[in-house]
Short mmCIF file of C-alpha atoms in Angstrom, two decimals:
data_model
loop_
_atom_site.label_atom_id
_atom_site.label_comp_id
_atom_site.label_asym_id
_atom_site.label_seq_id
_atom_site.Cartn_x
_atom_site.Cartn_y
_atom_site.Cartn_z
CA MET A 1 121.83 -74.53 -268.63
CA THR A 2 119.02 -77.29 -269.31
CA ASP A 3 115.88 -77.53 -267.03
CA PHE A 4 117.40 -81.11 -265.88
CA GLU A 5 120.07 -79.46 -264.09
CA SER A 6 120.56 -78.60 -260.18
CA THR A 7 123.09 -75.41 -259.61
CA ASP A 8 123.33 -76.58 -255.52
CA ARG A 9 125.41 -79.59 -256.63
CA PRO A 10 128.76 -78.77 -257.99
CA TYR A 11 128.73 -82.65 -259.79
CA ALA A 12 125.91 -81.28 -262.09
CA ALA A 13 128.78 -79.71 -264.47
CA PHE A 14 129.46 -83.66 -265.26
CA PRO A 15 127.72 -84.58 -268.45
CA VAL A 16 125.02 -87.04 -268.78
CA ARG A 17 126.61 -90.45 -269.62
CA ILE A 18 125.26 -94.01 -270.31
CA GLY A 19 126.69 -97.66 -268.86
CA LEU A 20 125.76 -100.95 -269.65
CA GLN A 21 126.57 -103.73 -267.57
CA VAL A 22 127.20 -106.86 -269.71
CA GLN A 23 126.35 -109.53 -267.05
CA PRO A 24 128.83 -112.33 -267.97
CA GLN A 25 126.53 -114.90 -266.99
CA HIS A 26 124.70 -118.00 -268.91
CA ALA A 27 125.56 -116.79 -272.38
CA GLN A 28 128.54 -117.87 -274.66
CA TYR A 29 131.83 -115.50 -274.82
CA ALA A 30 130.79 -114.63 -278.29
CA ASP A 31 127.39 -113.33 -277.18
CA ILE A 32 129.11 -111.79 -274.89
CA ARG A 33 131.20 -109.78 -277.20
CA ARG A 34 128.36 -109.14 -279.38
CA THR A 35 126.46 -107.71 -276.99
CA VAL A 36 129.70 -105.27 -276.24
CA ALA A 37 130.22 -104.42 -279.96
CA ALA A 38 126.05 -103.59 -280.27
CA ALA A 39 126.38 -101.29 -277.57
CA GLU A 40 129.01 -99.13 -279.28
CA GLU A 41 127.20 -98.98 -281.70
CA ILE A 42 123.83 -98.16 -280.13
CA GLY A 43 126.50 -94.90 -278.63
CA VAL A 44 126.65 -96.40 -274.93
CA ASP A 45 129.34 -94.48 -273.06
CA VAL A 46 130.87 -97.04 -270.64
CA ALA A 47 130.46 -101.28 -271.08
CA PHE A 48 131.17 -102.84 -267.25
CA ASN A 49 131.18 -106.66 -266.75
CA TRP A 50 131.04 -108.06 -262.70
CA ASP A 51 133.73 -109.72 -260.76
CA HIS A 52 132.21 -112.88 -259.87
CA PHE A 53 132.96 -116.47 -260.18
CA TYR A 54 128.84 -117.71 -260.72
CA PRO A 55 125.98 -116.39 -261.95
CA LEU A 56 124.10 -114.20 -259.56
CA SER A 57 120.68 -114.76 -260.66
CA GLY A 58 119.09 -117.88 -262.23
CA GLU A 59 121.20 -121.17 -262.80
CA PRO A 60 123.73 -120.90 -259.67
CA GLU A 61 125.91 -123.27 -261.44
CA GLY A 62 125.39 -121.52 -265.02
CA LEU A 63 127.83 -120.66 -267.86
CA HIS A 64 130.33 -117.72 -266.31
CA PHE A 65 133.24 -116.15 -267.49
CA GLU A 66 136.03 -114.73 -265.31
CA CYS A 67 136.18 -109.90 -265.21
CA TRP A 68 139.59 -109.31 -266.24
CA THR A 69 140.29 -111.31 -268.91
CA MET A 70 137.34 -110.18 -270.35
CA LEU A 71 138.27 -106.74 -269.93
CA ALA A 72 141.72 -107.15 -271.98
CA ALA A 73 139.24 -108.84 -274.64
CA TRP A 74 137.05 -105.56 -274.73
CA ALA A 75 140.27 -103.80 -274.70
CA GLU A 76 141.14 -105.10 -277.94
CA ALA A 77 137.52 -105.34 -279.37
CA THR A 78 136.28 -101.51 -278.66
CA GLU A 79 137.48 -98.69 -280.07
CA ARG A 80 135.67 -95.56 -278.52
CA ILE A 81 133.95 -96.68 -275.29
CA GLU A 82 135.13 -96.41 -271.57
CA PHE A 83 135.33 -99.89 -269.93
CA GLY A 84 135.74 -101.62 -266.60
CA ALA A 85 134.23 -103.81 -263.99
CA LEU A 86 131.15 -102.99 -261.65
CA VAL A 87 132.90 -103.65 -259.91
CA THR A 88 136.24 -105.73 -259.00
CA CYS A 89 136.27 -107.47 -255.77
CA ASN A 90 139.21 -106.44 -253.66
CA SER A 91 139.36 -110.03 -252.33
CA TYR A 92 140.59 -111.80 -255.35
CA ARG A 93 143.86 -110.81 -256.23
CA ASN A 94 146.50 -108.95 -254.62
CA PRO A 95 146.74 -105.17 -254.51
CA ASP A 96 150.04 -104.81 -256.39
CA LEU A 97 149.48 -107.43 -258.90
CA LEU A 98 145.43 -106.13 -259.58
CA ALA A 99 147.38 -102.55 -260.27
CA ASP A 100 149.58 -103.95 -262.87
CA MET A 101 146.86 -105.72 -264.98
CA ALA A 102 144.71 -102.56 -264.60
CA ARG A 103 147.65 -100.53 -266.35
CA THR A 104 148.26 -103.33 -268.36
CA VAL A 105 144.53 -102.46 -269.93
CA ASP A 106 144.67 -98.99 -269.67
CA HIS A 107 147.45 -99.81 -272.35
CA ILE A 108 146.25 -102.04 -274.59
CA SER A 109 142.93 -99.95 -274.84
CA ASP A 110 145.02 -96.50 -275.52
CA GLY A 111 143.42 -94.86 -271.80
CA ARG A 112 139.46 -96.25 -271.17
CA LEU A 113 139.42 -98.37 -268.33
CA ILE A 114 137.59 -97.64 -265.27
CA PHE A 115 139.07 -99.23 -262.29
CA GLY A 116 135.86 -100.45 -260.49
CA ILE A 117 136.27 -101.51 -257.13
CA GLY A 118 134.73 -102.77 -253.69
CA SER A 119 135.00 -104.49 -251.36
CA GLY A 120 133.13 -108.42 -252.19
CA TRP A 121 130.18 -109.61 -251.01
CA PHE A 122 128.85 -112.87 -252.75
CA GLU A 123 130.44 -115.67 -250.30
CA LYS A 124 130.03 -118.59 -252.75
CA ASP A 125 132.83 -116.42 -254.66
CA TYR A 126 135.39 -117.03 -251.78
CA ASP A 127 133.59 -120.58 -250.55
CA GLU A 128 133.98 -121.90 -253.97
CA TYR A 129 137.61 -120.56 -254.73
CA GLY A 130 139.41 -121.05 -251.50
CA TYR A 131 139.29 -116.92 -250.31
CA GLU A 132 138.40 -115.78 -246.56
CA PHE A 133 134.84 -114.64 -246.66
CA GLY A 134 135.03 -112.81 -242.68
CA THR A 135 132.98 -110.47 -242.47
CA ALA A 136 131.62 -107.47 -244.10
CA GLY A 137 133.53 -104.78 -242.18
CA GLY A 138 136.92 -106.94 -241.98
CA ARG A 139 136.51 -106.61 -246.27
CA LEU A 140 136.40 -102.72 -246.04
CA ASP A 141 139.09 -102.35 -244.37
CA ALA A 142 141.10 -104.91 -246.46
CA LEU A 143 140.01 -102.27 -249.34
CA GLY A 144 141.12 -99.43 -247.68
CA GLU A 145 144.54 -101.13 -246.62
CA ALA A 146 145.06 -102.09 -250.82
CA LEU A 147 143.63 -98.64 -252.62
CA PRO A 148 146.68 -96.46 -251.19
CA ARG A 149 148.92 -99.81 -252.34
CA ILE A 150 147.25 -99.54 -255.64
CA GLU A 151 148.07 -95.69 -256.31
CA ARG A 152 151.15 -96.52 -255.30
CA ARG A 153 152.10 -99.60 -257.25
CA TRP A 154 150.97 -97.16 -260.46
CA ALA A 155 153.32 -94.33 -260.08
CA ARG A 156 156.13 -96.92 -259.55
CA LEU A 157 155.47 -98.95 -263.09
CA ASN A 158 157.30 -98.87 -266.13
CA PRO A 159 155.59 -97.64 -268.16
CA ARG A 160 153.72 -96.09 -265.85
CA PRO A 161 149.15 -95.75 -266.84
CA THR A 162 148.42 -93.96 -269.76
CA ARG A 163 146.37 -91.04 -267.79
CA ASP A 164 145.18 -91.23 -264.23
CA ILE A 165 142.97 -94.55 -263.74
CA PRO A 166 139.82 -92.95 -263.18
CA VAL A 167 138.78 -94.98 -260.12
CA LEU A 168 135.12 -95.87 -259.38
CA ILE A 169 133.75 -97.68 -255.65
CA GLY A 170 130.86 -99.37 -255.46
CA GLY A 171 128.67 -99.19 -252.17
CA GLY A 172 126.88 -96.51 -249.96
CA GLY A 173 127.95 -97.68 -246.36
CA GLU A 174 128.22 -94.43 -245.25
CA LYS A 175 131.35 -94.80 -242.39
CA LYS A 176 133.91 -96.76 -244.31
CA THR A 177 132.83 -96.44 -247.73
CA LEU A 178 131.94 -93.33 -248.47
CA LYS A 179 134.99 -92.19 -246.94
CA LEU A 180 136.97 -93.99 -248.76
CA VAL A 181 135.34 -92.32 -252.10
CA ALA A 182 135.87 -89.44 -250.76
CA GLN A 183 139.48 -90.42 -250.48
CA HIS A 184 140.23 -92.18 -253.42
CA ALA A 185 137.63 -92.24 -256.26
CA ASN A 186 136.53 -90.28 -259.43
CA ILE A 187 133.50 -91.96 -259.74
CA TRP A 188 130.79 -93.32 -257.28
CA HIS A 189 128.40 -95.77 -257.92
CA GLY A 190 125.38 -96.67 -255.66
CA PHE A 191 121.85 -97.77 -255.94
CA GLY A 192 118.12 -96.83 -254.66
CA ASP A 193 115.45 -94.26 -255.40
CA ALA A 194 116.18 -90.35 -255.86
CA GLU A 195 115.96 -90.00 -251.99
CA THR A 196 117.85 -92.17 -251.13
CA ILE A 197 120.56 -91.37 -253.68
CA ALA A 198 120.35 -87.87 -252.49
CA HIS A 199 120.74 -88.95 -248.81
CA LYS A 200 124.04 -90.60 -249.61
CA HIS A 201 125.41 -87.83 -251.93
CA ALA A 202 124.69 -85.46 -248.51
CA VAL A 203 126.65 -88.08 -246.57
CA LEU A 204 129.60 -87.98 -249.37
CA ASP A 205 130.37 -84.29 -250.05
CA GLU A 206 130.56 -84.29 -246.22
CA HIS A 207 133.46 -86.79 -245.94
CA CYS A 208 134.98 -85.06 -248.80
CA ARG A 209 134.57 -81.36 -246.74
CA THR A 210 136.19 -83.31 -243.70
CA ILE A 211 139.33 -83.96 -245.92
CA GLY A 212 139.20 -80.98 -247.76
CA ARG A 213 138.28 -82.50 -251.21
CA ASP A 214 135.78 -80.79 -253.53
CA PRO A 215 132.88 -82.44 -254.47
CA GLY A 216 132.31 -81.57 -257.95
CA GLU A 217 135.38 -84.07 -258.58
CA ILE A 218 133.41 -87.53 -258.02
CA GLU A 219 130.97 -88.62 -260.91
CA ARG A 220 128.03 -89.95 -259.33
CA SER A 221 126.97 -93.24 -260.80
CA ALA A 222 123.70 -95.22 -260.14
CA GLY A 223 121.98 -98.49 -261.63
CA VAL A 224 118.46 -97.48 -263.07
CA GLY A 225 116.88 -101.63 -262.93
CA ASN A 226 114.48 -101.82 -265.26
CA LYS A 227 113.37 -98.15 -264.64
CA SER A 228 113.02 -96.15 -267.95
CA PRO A 229 114.24 -92.88 -268.11
CA GLU A 230 110.70 -91.48 -268.66
CA ASP A 231 110.46 -93.62 -264.93
CA ILE A 232 113.46 -92.56 -262.73
CA GLY A 233 115.33 -90.07 -264.76
CA LYS A 234 114.70 -86.73 -264.51
CA SER A 235 114.32 -87.40 -260.67
CA MET A 236 117.67 -89.26 -260.22
CA LEU A 237 119.50 -86.30 -262.43
CA ASP A 238 118.06 -83.69 -260.50
CA VAL A 239 119.54 -85.31 -257.14
CA GLY A 240 123.01 -85.18 -259.26
CA THR A 241 123.49 -88.60 -260.60
CA ARG A 242 125.43 -88.40 -263.76
CA LEU A 243 126.00 -92.22 -265.11
CA PHE A 244 123.51 -94.27 -265.99
CA THR A 245 123.54 -97.68 -265.82
CA VAL A 246 121.32 -100.55 -267.22
CA SER A 247 121.64 -104.32 -266.76
CA SER A 248 121.47 -106.90 -268.97
CA SER A 249 122.23 -110.68 -268.34
CA GLY A 250 122.63 -114.03 -270.66
CA PRO A 251 121.77 -115.57 -273.02
CA ASP A 252 119.47 -113.15 -274.90
CA TYR A 253 121.24 -109.64 -274.29
CA ASP A 254 118.23 -107.40 -274.53
CA LEU A 255 118.90 -103.46 -275.20
CA GLY A 256 115.79 -102.22 -275.61
CA LEU A 257 116.00 -100.12 -272.53
CA LEU A 258 119.54 -99.20 -273.14
CA ARG A 259 118.43 -97.74 -276.38
CA ASP A 260 115.54 -95.42 -274.18
CA TRP A 261 118.44 -94.78 -271.92
CA VAL A 262 121.13 -93.34 -274.37
CA ALA A 263 118.29 -91.22 -276.35
CA TRP A 264 117.40 -89.37 -273.64
CA ARG A 265 121.21 -88.81 -272.61
CA ASP A 266 121.41 -87.35 -275.83
CA GLU A 267 117.99 -85.09 -275.00
CA VAL A 268 119.66 -83.84 -271.79
CA ASN A 269 123.18 -82.92 -273.38
CA GLY A 270 121.90 -80.96 -276.15
CA GLU A 271 123.18 -83.26 -278.82
#
């Protein structure tokens, strides 16, 4: 046991992993592809994109690319890393179709897909592409209805997925989202400082206990923003976070902070 581990949190048994969210905005695809390749060479564990149709920052009508066609390309372009969306918007695709898409990308990559999903929030995507935005509660209810359909479809597909595809659910809503995490997810992804994350972990643990699930089965993930491991690494580790994700946006993808986090991971894991 290292000085970083916390004995009262069962999910502390997971090794530290580092993710990179390559935000697919303001850049040509060739630049995105080179960034993912560079991240794999640096030693990242997981590469993520996101599921939007327009940039979330900068020029609102700037360069942007679609999520799942990109993930299929990453399945061929990478060799070692896991990858996925942080996160897929449940509203944009029929759940059974989405399950089949994920199964296909899983096979293309020889079992390296992480299936990240959430209820959706970016109203411009909905308006411009003709989806009903509705309410936050309604979108969460729809996610709750979709997840069992996705699981059932995976069990019926021929061929089936190469493995039990890890499901990552993003979002911190305590009454609905974290309950869905307890019921369906292998990874929970959230945002906030160590105190906020610790509270969310406690709520998630209680949802797990209510349904009889071991909280230690769920890996805890968080975005790090622009913070270095010296800023927040130990405090986040102490509350149970094990997957730390750096974000980088186009057009010039800066991977300096990613290198710092990868080096810190190796120190913590004793590599």
